[in-house]
Amino acid sequence: MQSQRARIFNQSVIIAGIIVCLISVVNLPLNSLDLRFAFLAIFTVAFGSRLSLRMPKSQVYFSMSDALIFLLLLLYGGECTILIAAFEATVNSLLLKRKGFKFNNQTILFNAAVMACSTAGTYGALLLYQKVNVRAANFDNLQEFISLIGLIAVAQFSFNSVLAAVFQAFKLKISVWRAWNEKCLVGSITYIAGAIFAGFLYKLIEHLNSFALVIGAVTIALVYITYRHYIRELEKTIEQAEQAEREKAEIERLRAEEAEKHLKEISASFAEQKRISEALRASKERFRHAALHDALTGLPNRSFFTEQLKYLLDNAKLDPAKGFCVLFIDLDRFKNVNDSLGHAIGDELLILVGKRIEHVIRQGDIVSRLGGDEFAIVLVNISTADDAVKFSERIYEAIAQPYQLHGFQVYTAPSIGIAMSNDEYEQPDDILRDSDIAMYHAKEGGGGCALFDRELRTRAVGIMKIESELRDVSERGELRVFYQPIISLDSGRLAGFEALMRWQHPERGLISPAEFIPVAEDTGLIVPMTIWILREACTQLSRWRWQSPINRSLLVSVNLSGKHFTEPNLVEQVNQILHETGLEPHCLKLEITESAAMENAEATARILSSLRELGVRLSIDDFGTGYSSLSYLHRFPIDTLKIDRSFVSRMGEAGENSEIVQTILTLAKNLEMDVIAEGVEKSHQIELLRKFGCRYAQGFLFSKPQPAADIEKLMKQQSNWLPEEIEVLQHISASNVVPLR
């Protein structure tokens, strides 16, 4: 909208200027024009705008063209002056355009029109003033002449500045007053100076002859040249002073920048030092946290836990009322989760267990992950064992709840050992050790909670001693192989043996397997010990088989530990022993307990298949006491199921409590497997087993496990191993003994 107004105003002024110029041409007084007019007109157009002086330290220029326009107005009237003023503005605009000013044709016409209109307005004001004041027409009156000169200056400035201000206001979108005040007011002095100089020239021309006029013109020219030179020198001096000031200011600026830069560098240095200090502090905190906390669960680690235990033990000595207890937690069957679902899910399970424990414990209690699947808790302000057990049961229930992990429902249950604080504990490791002992006691009992007492420590010391003495026991010649006969319930004939390990201690004599086998299992010593007994049993059976034709169908069973199924070379070791001893593979039966088979069912199935390919027979020992085996039984290449002695011993004379035995026998029949009943000690058990279809048995009723020499004597003394009151179902010759598969 504003630009449209500026364009309309611009065009209106141009039209008005053209009209004024046309009127001036029509009314031009040709009779009054002479050579002096021609000289002044040419001089005004050609040199007027070029003869200008700038006031020092300002943008105000005194132009000769203003003075010459005013002089022409005084000498020849308005019509001639309007045309000369318009023509001079046009020429001046073209010169400025050549110098680089961006003037278009419309702008040039506008400048010429403004000069024509403002000169016409000044001329009109002059005529009006002379009409009102008759004396003003007489230029000889100095007072009136000065008034007239002032009127010309004010009128020319007013008309010219108002037109320019209105155009600038429309163009810049500001008020007319602001445009006039900022853009035009400063030029008023140039019009006044031009009018004064024009009046001076008019008086010179009026009162001086031609010679004097020339002298005056030369004098004015000299004054002009001198003034220009003075102005230039002054401007040069000012420029030098300003340059010096600028250089000084530049030096000060550079100094200020240098100082600011130095200050910034100092500030940056301080900031960097602060950042480094904060980073070091944060790093120190991270290292301290990492040093005292478990990376996986974020719980305090063993170092932090022992520090807190030390503090609590010291406080308890000062104040016995500040009792506490330590819980040692181990997750049962956690290895199954890692082996079957992977370590990533195992790690997630550990994290969730830690969170559940944190949710149960109270403020002030301390929970720590000691490593692996072991956690420890300090329960503060616990003074009685009953309170400690009750709290432990709460923790047990929290941990034992099922976990949902990546679509699997995972179960684990803790074994928790409890140790109460007392005056005997000097170091954190002492009470932690006792809670660990109690935890193992709980684990042996099938999980749950166990409270530490002195008997457990004595037992633990004994176990440690056994572990120490078990090492290299086979190299010292202390291991023995005892053989328990396996009897055919149909014929009463000997079907084979189970090879059992015994430890002949040099001081204590024969040590019960129940005492040292679990220790050997936990330490991994069971692996080399089993390889030793396997070689001995195969060697002995090979010798017996060649002593008599009746022994050719005998076989020997050797128990394998679950530890063997983590050994990569089990199959190669068995094959090598068979080759060394000359025993045919089908004469060897390897037994694995149901629970051991299920520890890693996938790996167990692969290894059992490899053993079966060798021709070795396979048996599940203690069948019915494990868990979840029925779903895997068809995947294992099993030949024989051994009914656990606990089921056999419960069978009454009338057949009561025999349901499990009957179920196992039915299952084995459907799977075409042999069944051996363990722990037969009474005659009625044989009758029931035969009635239910069981063909083989072993137990004290036939013979206790005995050394090879004693077994050899029994083999020579008796051909029927059944009690005398048990009738043999059918006679089987020595050359036609029903073999145990």
XYZ file of C-alpha atoms in Angstrom:
741
model
C 0.000 0.000 0.000
C 2.805 2.408 0.922
C 4.789 1.686 -2.256
C 1.663 2.322 -4.336
C 1.199 5.678 -2.656
C 4.829 6.553 -3.291
C 4.394 5.659 -6.961
C 1.215 7.759 -7.269
C 2.864 10.706 -5.547
C 5.935 10.358 -7.737
C 3.840 10.401 -10.912
C 1.733 13.307 -9.637
C 4.826 15.431 -8.970
C 6.227 14.579 -12.416
C 2.967 15.644 -14.083
C 2.892 18.846 -12.047
C 6.497 19.590 -13.019
C 5.722 19.066 -16.706
C 2.741 21.401 -16.456
C 4.852 24.058 -14.706
C 7.567 23.768 -17.360
C 5.004 24.070 -20.201
C 3.480 27.154 -18.610
C 6.956 28.636 -18.234
C 7.739 27.990 -21.886
C 4.492 29.702 -22.969
C 5.145 32.740 -20.750
C 8.889 32.900 -21.371
C 9.956 36.623 -21.726
C 12.204 36.229 -24.757
C 12.814 40.008 -25.084
C 14.545 40.171 -21.720
C 16.964 37.349 -22.431
C 20.523 38.423 -23.337
C 24.056 37.102 -23.499
C 24.445 37.412 -19.748
C 21.431 35.102 -19.344
C 22.943 32.620 -21.761
C 26.253 32.710 -19.874
C 24.582 32.262 -16.503
C 22.299 29.488 -17.825
C 25.159 27.551 -19.363
C 27.359 28.076 -16.324
C 24.565 26.966 -13.985
C 23.822 23.787 -15.929
C 27.423 22.884 -16.702
C 29.256 23.866 -13.517
C 26.708 24.820 -10.870
C 26.396 21.426 -9.194
C 30.109 20.743 -9.573
C 31.089 23.866 -7.663
C 30.273 22.723 -4.171
C 31.859 22.878 -0.757
C 31.346 20.410 2.125
C 31.357 21.682 5.650
C 34.046 19.902 7.664
C 32.818 16.947 9.730
C 29.377 17.035 8.123
C 27.453 15.837 5.110
C 26.196 19.370 4.276
C 27.248 20.695 0.863
C 27.084 24.325 -0.314
C 26.272 24.049 -4.028
C 26.863 26.924 -6.472
C 23.818 25.783 -8.432
C 21.452 26.955 -5.646
C 23.025 30.429 -5.638
C 22.907 30.662 -9.466
C 19.208 29.585 -9.528
C 18.402 32.300 -6.974
C 20.470 34.818 -9.011
C 18.589 33.948 -12.203
C 15.310 34.350 -10.283
C 16.332 37.875 -9.170
C 17.632 38.915 -12.594
C 15.232 37.331 -15.090
C 12.117 36.261 -13.255
C 10.448 32.903 -12.652
C 9.736 31.431 -16.110
C 13.405 31.337 -17.189
C 14.554 30.164 -13.766
C 11.999 27.271 -13.611
C 13.225 25.873 -16.906
C 16.917 26.282 -15.997
C 16.326 24.698 -12.552
C 14.540 21.680 -14.084
C 17.211 21.294 -16.742
C 20.042 21.608 -14.157
C 18.403 18.931 -11.950
C 18.134 16.599 -14.939
C 21.798 17.088 -15.927
C 22.942 16.703 -12.300
C 20.941 13.434 -11.930
C 22.489 12.043 -15.106
C 25.978 12.915 -13.820
C 25.247 11.178 -10.521
C 23.924 8.124 -12.383
C 27.204 7.944 -14.293
C 29.059 8.021 -10.988
C 27.189 4.926 -9.800
C 24.008 6.193 -8.202
C 21.063 3.931 -8.977
C 18.749 6.447 -10.674
C 16.130 5.221 -13.110
C 14.450 7.487 -15.641
C 11.425 8.047 -13.404
C 13.687 9.181 -10.549
C 15.477 11.643 -12.883
C 12.125 13.065 -14.028
C 10.983 13.261 -10.389
C 14.098 15.267 -9.396
C 13.599 17.666 -12.314
C 9.881 18.016 -11.498
C 10.637 18.725 -7.802
C 13.047 21.531 -8.814
C 10.520 22.945 -11.287
C 7.669 22.846 -8.749
C 9.714 24.209 -5.820
C 11.164 27.020 -8.003
C 7.666 27.832 -9.225
C 6.441 27.896 -5.651
C 9.322 30.186 -4.645
C 8.566 32.473 -7.561
C 4.900 32.555 -6.582
C 5.810 33.397 -2.978
C 8.108 36.191 -4.268
C 5.343 37.704 -6.436
C 2.840 37.491 -3.600
C 5.248 39.164 -1.228
C 5.945 41.998 -3.712
C 2.234 42.476 -4.265
C 1.548 42.697 -0.573
C 4.618 44.808 0.133
C 5.065 47.297 -2.697
C 8.416 48.415 -1.347
C 9.773 44.916 -1.761
C 9.848 45.441 -5.531
C 12.530 48.075 -4.993
C 15.786 46.100 -4.663
C 17.668 49.266 -3.727
C 16.212 49.174 -0.226
C 18.759 47.011 1.584
C 16.390 46.005 4.387
C 13.678 44.926 1.977
C 16.262 43.209 -0.215
C 17.543 41.150 2.722
C 13.959 40.166 3.614
C 13.364 39.206 0.029
C 16.535 37.057 -0.015
C 15.423 35.302 3.175
C 11.965 34.709 1.716
C 13.499 33.121 -1.388
C 15.693 30.818 0.721
C 12.867 29.757 3.060
C 10.363 29.262 0.249
C 12.738 27.207 -1.915
C 13.738 25.049 1.065
C 10.136 24.575 2.198
C 8.728 23.527 -1.153
C 11.703 21.344 -2.020
C 11.976 19.633 1.410
C 8.230 18.980 1.760
C 8.035 17.260 -1.625
C 11.128 15.185 -0.834
C 9.843 14.342 2.704
C 6.453 13.154 1.451
C 8.162 10.888 -1.101
C 10.557 9.470 1.544
C 7.681 8.919 3.976
C 5.780 6.859 1.427
C 8.901 4.991 0.375
C 10.276 4.201 3.870
C 6.830 3.773 5.499
C 7.430 6.463 8.103
C 5.685 9.690 9.017
C 6.203 12.838 6.937
C 7.472 14.734 9.963
C 10.045 12.066 10.739
C 11.198 11.954 7.122
C 11.435 15.749 6.958
C 13.229 15.980 10.305
C 15.735 13.196 9.536
C 16.326 13.666 5.816
C 15.645 17.328 4.922
C 16.059 19.686 7.853
C 19.841 19.647 7.787
C 19.820 21.028 4.193
C 18.115 24.290 5.154
C 21.434 26.041 5.752
C 22.540 25.404 2.159
C 19.507 27.286 0.803
C 20.153 30.202 3.158
C 23.825 30.329 2.169
C 22.912 30.081 -1.528
C 20.361 32.910 -1.216
C 22.871 35.160 0.572
C 25.512 34.480 -2.059
C 22.972 35.142 -4.849
C 22.053 38.494 -3.256
C 25.740 39.369 -3.011
C 26.258 38.565 -6.705
C 23.145 40.526 -7.631
C 24.470 43.650 -5.915
C 27.857 43.218 -7.588
C 26.272 42.996 -11.000
C 23.958 45.947 -10.275
C 26.580 48.422 -9.013
C 29.824 47.436 -10.759
C 30.929 47.921 -14.342
C 32.168 45.115 -16.493
C 35.830 45.524 -15.433
C 34.958 45.560 -11.799
C 32.654 42.608 -12.347
C 35.501 40.627 -13.875
C 37.775 41.619 -10.998
C 35.067 40.563 -8.556
C 34.540 37.268 -10.364
C 38.259 36.553 -10.287
C 38.372 37.495 -6.645
C 35.444 35.203 -5.893
C 37.116 32.426 -7.871
C 40.339 32.922 -5.917
C 38.404 32.930 -2.684
C 36.572 29.791 -3.799
C 39.796 28.067 -4.813
C 41.522 29.157 -1.622
C 38.564 28.038 0.437
C 38.488 24.713 -1.395
C 42.185 24.293 -0.733
C 41.690 25.244 2.884
C 38.795 22.863 3.180
C 40.812 20.067 1.580
C 43.746 20.709 3.907
C 41.365 20.890 6.807
C 39.695 17.676 5.703
C 43.119 16.110 5.244
C 44.136 17.239 8.718
C 40.848 16.021 10.104
C 41.251 12.762 8.184
C 44.766 12.354 9.602
C 43.479 13.114 13.084
C 40.607 10.740 12.581
C 43.018 8.143 11.178
C 45.217 8.608 14.232
C 42.147 8.283 16.421
C 41.094 5.209 14.484
C 44.551 3.714 14.795
C 44.572 4.545 18.475
C 41.090 3.118 18.807
C 42.193 0.073 16.808
C 45.194 -0.368 19.099
C 42.916 -0.044 22.110
C 40.470 -2.414 20.509
C 43.214 -4.927 19.822
C 44.448 -4.529 23.379
C 40.911 -4.957 24.651
C 40.434 -8.001 22.417
C 43.774 -9.370 23.562
C 42.829 -8.754 27.173
C 39.392 -10.264 26.566
C 40.977 -13.193 24.774
C 43.410 -13.664 27.640
C 40.535 -13.392 30.093
C 38.579 -15.933 28.071
C 41.604 -18.238 27.996
C 41.939 -17.877 31.763
C 38.208 -18.488 32.177
C 38.403 -21.415 29.771
C 41.389 -22.735 31.679
C 39.521 -22.418 34.957
C 36.453 -24.017 33.343
C 38.580 -26.831 31.911
C 40.246 -27.370 35.266
C 36.829 -27.412 36.884
C 35.549 -29.824 34.227
C 38.595 -32.047 34.661
C 38.141 -31.882 38.418
C 34.456 -32.801 38.076
C 35.326 -35.551 35.604
C 37.992 -36.893 37.949
C 35.562 -36.761 40.848
C 32.862 -38.474 38.797
C 35.401 -40.990 37.511
C 36.585 -41.590 41.046
C 32.991 -42.134 42.134
C 32.410 -44.486 39.205
C 35.567 -46.431 39.986
C 34.647 -46.538 43.656
C 31.133 -47.670 42.774
C 32.509 -50.231 40.322
C 35.010 -51.417 42.915
C 32.287 -51.916 45.527
C 29.320 -53.001 43.387
C 28.468 -55.880 41.118
C 28.497 -54.912 37.427
C 25.515 -57.098 36.523
C 22.971 -56.493 39.305
C 24.267 -53.189 40.687
C 24.231 -54.700 44.180
C 27.168 -54.266 46.581
C 29.907 -56.820 45.962
C 31.924 -58.956 48.357
C 34.383 -56.148 49.200
C 31.621 -53.753 50.221
C 29.796 -56.515 52.066
C 32.832 -57.514 54.130
C 33.490 -53.849 54.994
C 29.954 -53.514 56.357
C 30.277 -56.819 58.207
C 33.469 -55.584 59.844
C 31.700 -52.425 60.979
C 28.745 -54.400 62.374
C 31.006 -56.859 64.187
C 32.914 -54.004 65.840
C 29.651 -52.320 66.896
C 28.278 -55.595 68.249
C 31.314 -55.939 70.501
C 30.674 -52.454 71.920
C 26.931 -53.018 72.209
C 25.882 -56.708 72.368
C 22.235 -55.642 71.950
C 22.974 -54.765 68.309
C 22.673 -58.304 67.078
C 22.449 -59.264 63.419
C 22.565 -62.316 61.223
C 24.083 -63.212 57.864
C 22.197 -65.136 55.193
C 24.138 -66.962 52.492
C 21.962 -67.705 49.426
C 22.685 -70.069 46.549
C 20.229 -70.690 43.687
C 19.415 -74.345 43.120
C 19.554 -75.656 39.546
C 20.747 -72.296 38.239
C 23.214 -74.129 35.998
C 20.251 -75.734 34.224
C 18.991 -72.280 33.234
C 22.359 -71.262 31.802
C 22.853 -74.538 29.955
C 19.337 -74.826 28.544
C 18.275 -71.199 27.955
C 21.631 -69.442 27.666
C 23.734 -67.160 29.829
C 21.854 -64.014 28.767
C 18.628 -65.303 30.311
C 20.650 -66.539 33.275
C 21.954 -63.015 33.794
C 18.424 -61.593 33.621
C 17.338 -64.139 36.222
C 20.113 -63.015 38.566
C 19.039 -59.381 38.146
C 15.419 -60.231 38.974
C 16.453 -62.300 41.995
C 18.457 -59.338 43.285
C 15.456 -57.036 42.849
C 13.144 -59.437 44.665
C 15.554 -59.631 47.580
C 15.807 -55.832 47.707
C 12.019 -55.632 47.755
C 11.765 -57.967 50.765
C 14.554 -56.682 53.014
C 14.110 -53.726 55.332
C 15.790 -50.359 55.409
C 19.224 -50.778 56.937
C 19.617 -54.373 55.787
C 22.361 -55.076 53.247
C 22.158 -57.356 50.236
C 25.167 -58.303 48.107
C 25.956 -60.500 45.144
C 29.089 -62.424 46.037
C 29.531 -63.933 42.576
C 27.904 -66.470 40.279
C 24.504 -67.365 41.710
C 25.489 -66.584 45.304
C 23.979 -63.730 47.309
C 24.475 -62.648 50.905
C 22.274 -60.575 53.206
C 22.872 -58.888 56.534
C 19.702 -58.570 58.615
C 20.312 -55.928 61.264
C 18.579 -55.812 64.641
C 17.842 -59.543 64.535
C 18.501 -60.996 67.964
C 16.898 -64.456 67.883
C 17.325 -67.416 65.580
C 13.549 -67.785 65.220
C 13.261 -64.260 63.807
C 16.114 -64.950 61.405
C 14.494 -68.180 60.186
C 11.104 -66.501 59.687
C 12.688 -63.697 57.667
C 14.681 -66.226 55.639
C 11.475 -68.082 54.803
C 10.002 -64.827 53.460
C 13.045 -64.400 51.223
C 12.755 -68.027 50.125
C 9.120 -67.554 49.114
C 9.947 -64.358 47.185
C 12.766 -65.981 45.203
C 10.917 -69.247 44.560
C 8.060 -67.560 42.667
C 8.214 -68.284 38.884
C 9.933 -65.852 36.495
C 8.748 -64.927 32.995
C 11.816 -64.540 30.758
C 11.542 -64.267 26.972
C 8.474 -66.468 26.818
C 9.832 -69.052 29.257
C 8.506 -69.665 32.750
C 11.661 -70.199 34.790
C 11.790 -71.673 38.275
C 14.585 -71.530 40.795
C 14.639 -71.971 44.535
C 17.298 -70.848 46.992
C 19.242 -72.723 49.609
C 19.735 -70.305 52.506
C 22.302 -70.631 55.281
C 21.859 -68.552 58.445
C 24.625 -67.531 60.848
C 23.824 -65.465 63.969
C 26.364 -62.912 65.211
C 28.198 -63.658 68.471
C 31.365 -62.738 70.362
C 33.398 -65.505 68.736
C 33.449 -63.854 65.326
C 36.520 -61.661 64.865
C 36.570 -61.258 61.095
C 33.795 -60.921 58.466
C 35.015 -64.034 56.674
C 34.352 -66.114 59.797
C 30.612 -65.451 59.953
C 30.361 -65.548 56.156
C 32.060 -68.953 56.169
C 29.612 -70.339 58.717
C 26.583 -69.058 56.789
C 28.077 -70.737 53.696
C 28.403 -74.013 55.632
C 24.757 -73.755 56.701
C 23.744 -73.066 53.092
C 25.408 -76.290 51.913
C 23.635 -78.157 54.674
C 20.321 -76.726 53.404
C 21.218 -77.699 49.834
C 21.990 -81.291 50.888
C 18.566 -81.415 52.472
C 16.888 -80.425 49.206
C 16.872 -76.656 49.649
C 15.200 -74.280 52.082
C 16.779 -72.710 55.155
C 19.322 -74.066 57.615
C 20.677 -72.506 60.809
C 24.363 -72.838 61.524
C 25.581 -74.668 64.641
C 28.912 -76.079 65.810
C 28.158 -79.563 64.541
C 27.881 -78.206 61.004
C 31.308 -76.629 61.326
C 32.798 -79.878 62.594
C 31.163 -81.668 59.700
C 32.430 -79.071 57.231
C 35.972 -79.429 58.563
C 35.630 -83.174 58.123
C 34.452 -82.747 54.552
C 37.401 -80.458 53.866
C 39.737 -83.081 55.267
C 38.115 -85.744 53.114
C 38.498 -83.536 50.051
C 42.169 -83.057 50.805
C 42.750 -86.788 51.303
C 40.717 -87.762 48.216
C 43.218 -86.155 45.892
C 45.471 -88.760 44.284
C 43.637 -91.481 46.216
C 43.752 -93.830 43.234
C 47.497 -93.273 42.784
C 48.008 -94.168 46.445
C 46.157 -97.459 45.895
C 43.421 -96.742 48.433
C 40.434 -97.192 46.126
C 38.692 -100.552 46.029
C 36.065 -102.081 43.752
C 33.245 -103.998 45.404
C 30.811 -106.037 43.348
C 27.132 -106.639 44.133
C 25.499 -109.471 42.199
C 22.484 -108.907 39.962
C 20.234 -111.994 40.001
C 17.694 -113.342 37.521
C 14.444 -113.753 39.462
C 13.237 -116.404 37.011
C 16.198 -118.767 37.164
C 18.089 -117.677 40.254
C 21.228 -117.460 38.125
C 23.844 -114.757 38.291
C 23.201 -112.147 35.554
C 25.950 -109.668 36.319
C 27.347 -107.221 38.832
C 27.187 -103.623 39.837
C 30.701 -102.282 40.454
C 30.752 -100.018 43.506
C 33.558 -97.789 44.702
C 35.016 -98.076 48.193
C 37.775 -96.140 49.941
C 40.185 -98.104 52.078
C 41.529 -95.370 54.357
C 44.903 -96.233 55.949
C 43.695 -95.058 59.379
C 39.895 -95.178 59.336
C 39.452 -98.312 57.302
C 36.598 -98.552 54.818
C 34.819 -95.197 54.469
C 31.163 -95.201 53.481
C 30.468 -93.980 49.929
C 27.810 -91.671 51.355
C 30.638 -89.831 53.107
C 33.116 -89.301 50.298
C 31.144 -89.612 47.013
C 29.279 -86.264 47.483
C 32.619 -84.565 48.176
C 34.110 -86.138 45.076
C 31.075 -84.946 43.080
C 31.391 -81.367 44.303
C 35.139 -81.152 43.652
C 35.088 -82.951 40.290
C 37.392 -85.691 41.614
C 34.633 -88.160 40.793
C 35.634 -88.050 37.109
C 39.129 -89.596 37.376
C 37.925 -91.898 40.169
C 35.134 -93.241 37.949
C 37.522 -93.785 35.039
C 39.699 -95.817 37.406
C 36.845 -98.020 38.623
C 35.579 -98.434 35.046
C 38.959 -99.819 33.968
C 39.180 -102.085 37.008
C 35.649 -103.442 36.576
C 36.105 -104.113 32.848
C 39.398 -105.879 33.538
C 37.847 -108.056 36.262
C 34.754 -109.003 34.248
C 36.898 -109.868 31.230
C 38.882 -112.242 33.456
C 35.729 -113.851 34.922
C 34.133 -114.323 31.504
C 37.050 -116.462 30.342
C 37.238 -118.543 33.515
C 34.045 -120.467 32.784
C 31.540 -120.781 29.909
C 28.711 -120.091 32.364
C 30.127 -116.592 32.919
C 30.080 -115.606 29.250
C 26.699 -113.895 29.576
C 27.673 -111.784 32.627
C 27.827 -108.038 32.444
C 29.020 -105.303 34.790
C 27.318 -101.980 35.600
C 29.345 -98.880 36.454
C 27.796 -95.649 37.709
C 28.543 -92.422 35.849
C 28.359 -89.046 37.546
C 26.601 -86.078 35.964
C 30.071 -84.470 35.846
C 31.058 -86.901 33.084
C 28.550 -85.379 30.709
C 30.500 -82.141 30.725
C 33.642 -84.009 29.652
C 34.246 -83.762 25.894
C 36.173 -87.070 25.675
C 33.954 -89.453 27.688
C 33.063 -91.614 24.690
C 36.719 -91.887 23.629
C 37.763 -92.884 27.172
C 35.134 -95.645 27.360
C 36.111 -96.969 23.931
C 39.785 -96.971 24.896
C 39.125 -98.907 28.148
C 37.095 -101.537 26.279
C 39.906 -101.907 23.775
C 42.592 -102.181 26.476
C 40.686 -104.720 28.612
C 39.333 -106.782 25.716
C 35.789 -106.609 27.080
C 33.040 -106.725 24.520
C 30.978 -103.492 24.581
C 27.629 -105.248 25.206
C 29.026 -106.623 28.477
C 29.377 -103.126 29.917
C 26.403 -101.226 31.247
C 26.782 -97.584 32.246
C 24.350 -96.241 34.799
C 23.327 -92.617 35.246
C 20.904 -91.312 37.830
C 17.664 -89.762 36.709
C 18.492 -86.369 38.252
C 21.979 -86.308 36.656
C 20.470 -87.104 33.256
C 18.098 -84.180 33.568
C 20.737 -81.598 34.502
C 21.369 -81.032 30.806
C 18.972 -83.281 28.932
C 20.032 -82.196 25.435
C 23.743 -82.837 26.002
C 22.970 -86.063 27.874
C 20.909 -87.386 24.967
C 23.753 -86.709 22.506
C 26.421 -88.412 24.633
C 24.225 -91.414 25.448
C 23.541 -91.889 21.736
C 27.285 -91.894 21.037
C 27.857 -94.474 23.785
C 25.020 -96.600 22.422
C 26.689 -96.580 19.016
C 29.747 -98.190 20.646
C 27.511 -101.093 21.732
C 27.564 -100.154 25.411
C 24.323 -100.729 27.324
C 22.724 -97.915 29.273
C 20.669 -97.799 32.429
C 18.738 -95.191 34.422
C 19.587 -95.632 38.111
C 17.264 -94.704 41.002
C 14.386 -94.352 38.535
C 11.354 -92.543 39.941
C 13.278 -90.282 42.325
C 14.147 -87.578 39.788
C 11.891 -85.046 38.061
C 10.376 -84.473 34.623
C 12.169 -87.498 33.166
C 9.192 -89.196 31.521
C 9.010 -86.531 28.798
C 12.663 -87.230 27.939
C 12.776 -90.986 28.508
C 11.843 -91.846 24.934
C 14.718 -89.662 23.688
C 17.370 -91.543 25.690
C 18.650 -94.868 24.201
C 18.093 -96.673 27.507
C 18.153 -100.484 27.915
C 17.336 -100.811 31.613
C 15.469 -99.049 34.386
C 16.580 -99.618 37.976
C 13.810 -99.219 40.537
C 15.080 -97.243 43.498
C 15.436 -99.170 46.773
C 13.059 -96.758 48.519
C 10.110 -98.034 46.445
C 11.077 -101.704 46.872
C 11.553 -101.470 50.643
C 8.040 -100.037 51.135
C 6.265 -102.987 49.498
C 4.317 -104.967 52.100
C 3.728 -108.720 52.075
C 0.200 -108.207 50.794
C 1.386 -105.950 47.976
C 0.541 -102.658 49.639
C 2.588 -99.561 48.657
C 3.642 -101.227 45.415
C 1.815 -98.962 42.961
C 4.932 -97.076 41.842
C 6.824 -100.339 41.255
C 3.960 -101.690 39.140
C 3.789 -98.428 37.171
C 7.518 -98.508 36.409
C 7.330 -102.134 35.315
C 4.375 -101.395 33.029
C 6.217 -98.430 31.528
C 9.362 -100.496 30.963
C 7.363 -103.286 29.330
C 5.765 -100.837 26.913
C 9.208 -99.394 26.100
C 10.730 -102.890 25.814
C 13.249 -102.254 28.591
C 14.658 -104.530 31.294
C 13.994 -103.654 34.923
C 16.273 -104.256 37.902
C 14.878 -103.831 41.412
C 17.416 -102.508 43.918
C 17.476 -103.038 47.661
C 15.792 -106.431 47.813
C 16.155 -107.665 51.404
C 13.072 -109.855 52.047
C 11.667 -112.926 50.364
C 8.177 -111.524 49.900
C 9.654 -108.693 47.829
C 10.943 -111.310 45.350
C 7.495 -112.911 45.119
C 5.853 -109.551 44.446
C 8.460 -108.493 41.910
C 8.094 -111.754 40.015
C 4.330 -111.363 40.152
C 4.571 -107.869 38.669
C 6.893 -109.076 35.909
C 10.282 -107.881 37.184
C 13.043 -110.246 35.991
C 16.158 -108.956 37.803
C 17.040 -107.768 41.277
C 19.938 -107.008 43.567
C 20.162 -106.479 47.294
C 21.429 -107.758 50.594
C 19.071 -110.763 50.353
C 21.388 -112.119 47.653
C 24.694 -110.585 48.663
C 26.225 -107.432 50.006
C 28.809 -105.652 47.826
C 32.066 -107.585 48.299
C 35.621 -107.549 46.936
C 36.350 -109.550 43.784
C 37.992 -112.427 45.698
C 34.928 -112.992 47.916
C 32.570 -112.752 44.950
C 34.699 -115.299 43.138
C 34.228 -117.775 46.007
C 30.452 -117.241 45.951
C 30.376 -117.817 42.203
C 32.056 -121.213 42.739
C 29.876 -122.207 45.701
C 26.360 -121.558 44.429
C 24.557 -121.752 41.152
C 21.171 -120.651 42.526
C 21.260 -117.298 44.298
C 17.584 -117.290 45.353
C 16.615 -118.138 48.940
C 15.701 -121.798 49.448
C 12.015 -120.994 50.000
C 11.801 -119.301 46.595
C 11.010 -121.772 43.829
C 12.901 -121.516 40.546
C 10.377 -120.996 37.787
C 12.260 -122.913 35.154
C 15.468 -124.873 34.873
C 18.103 -123.155 32.773
C 21.268 -124.984 31.841
C 24.663 -123.493 32.224
C 24.899 -123.038 28.520
C 21.519 -121.403 28.199
C 21.391 -118.665 30.838
C 18.896 -115.883 30.101
C 21.143 -112.832 29.655
C 20.482 -109.438 31.123
C 20.260 -106.958 28.292
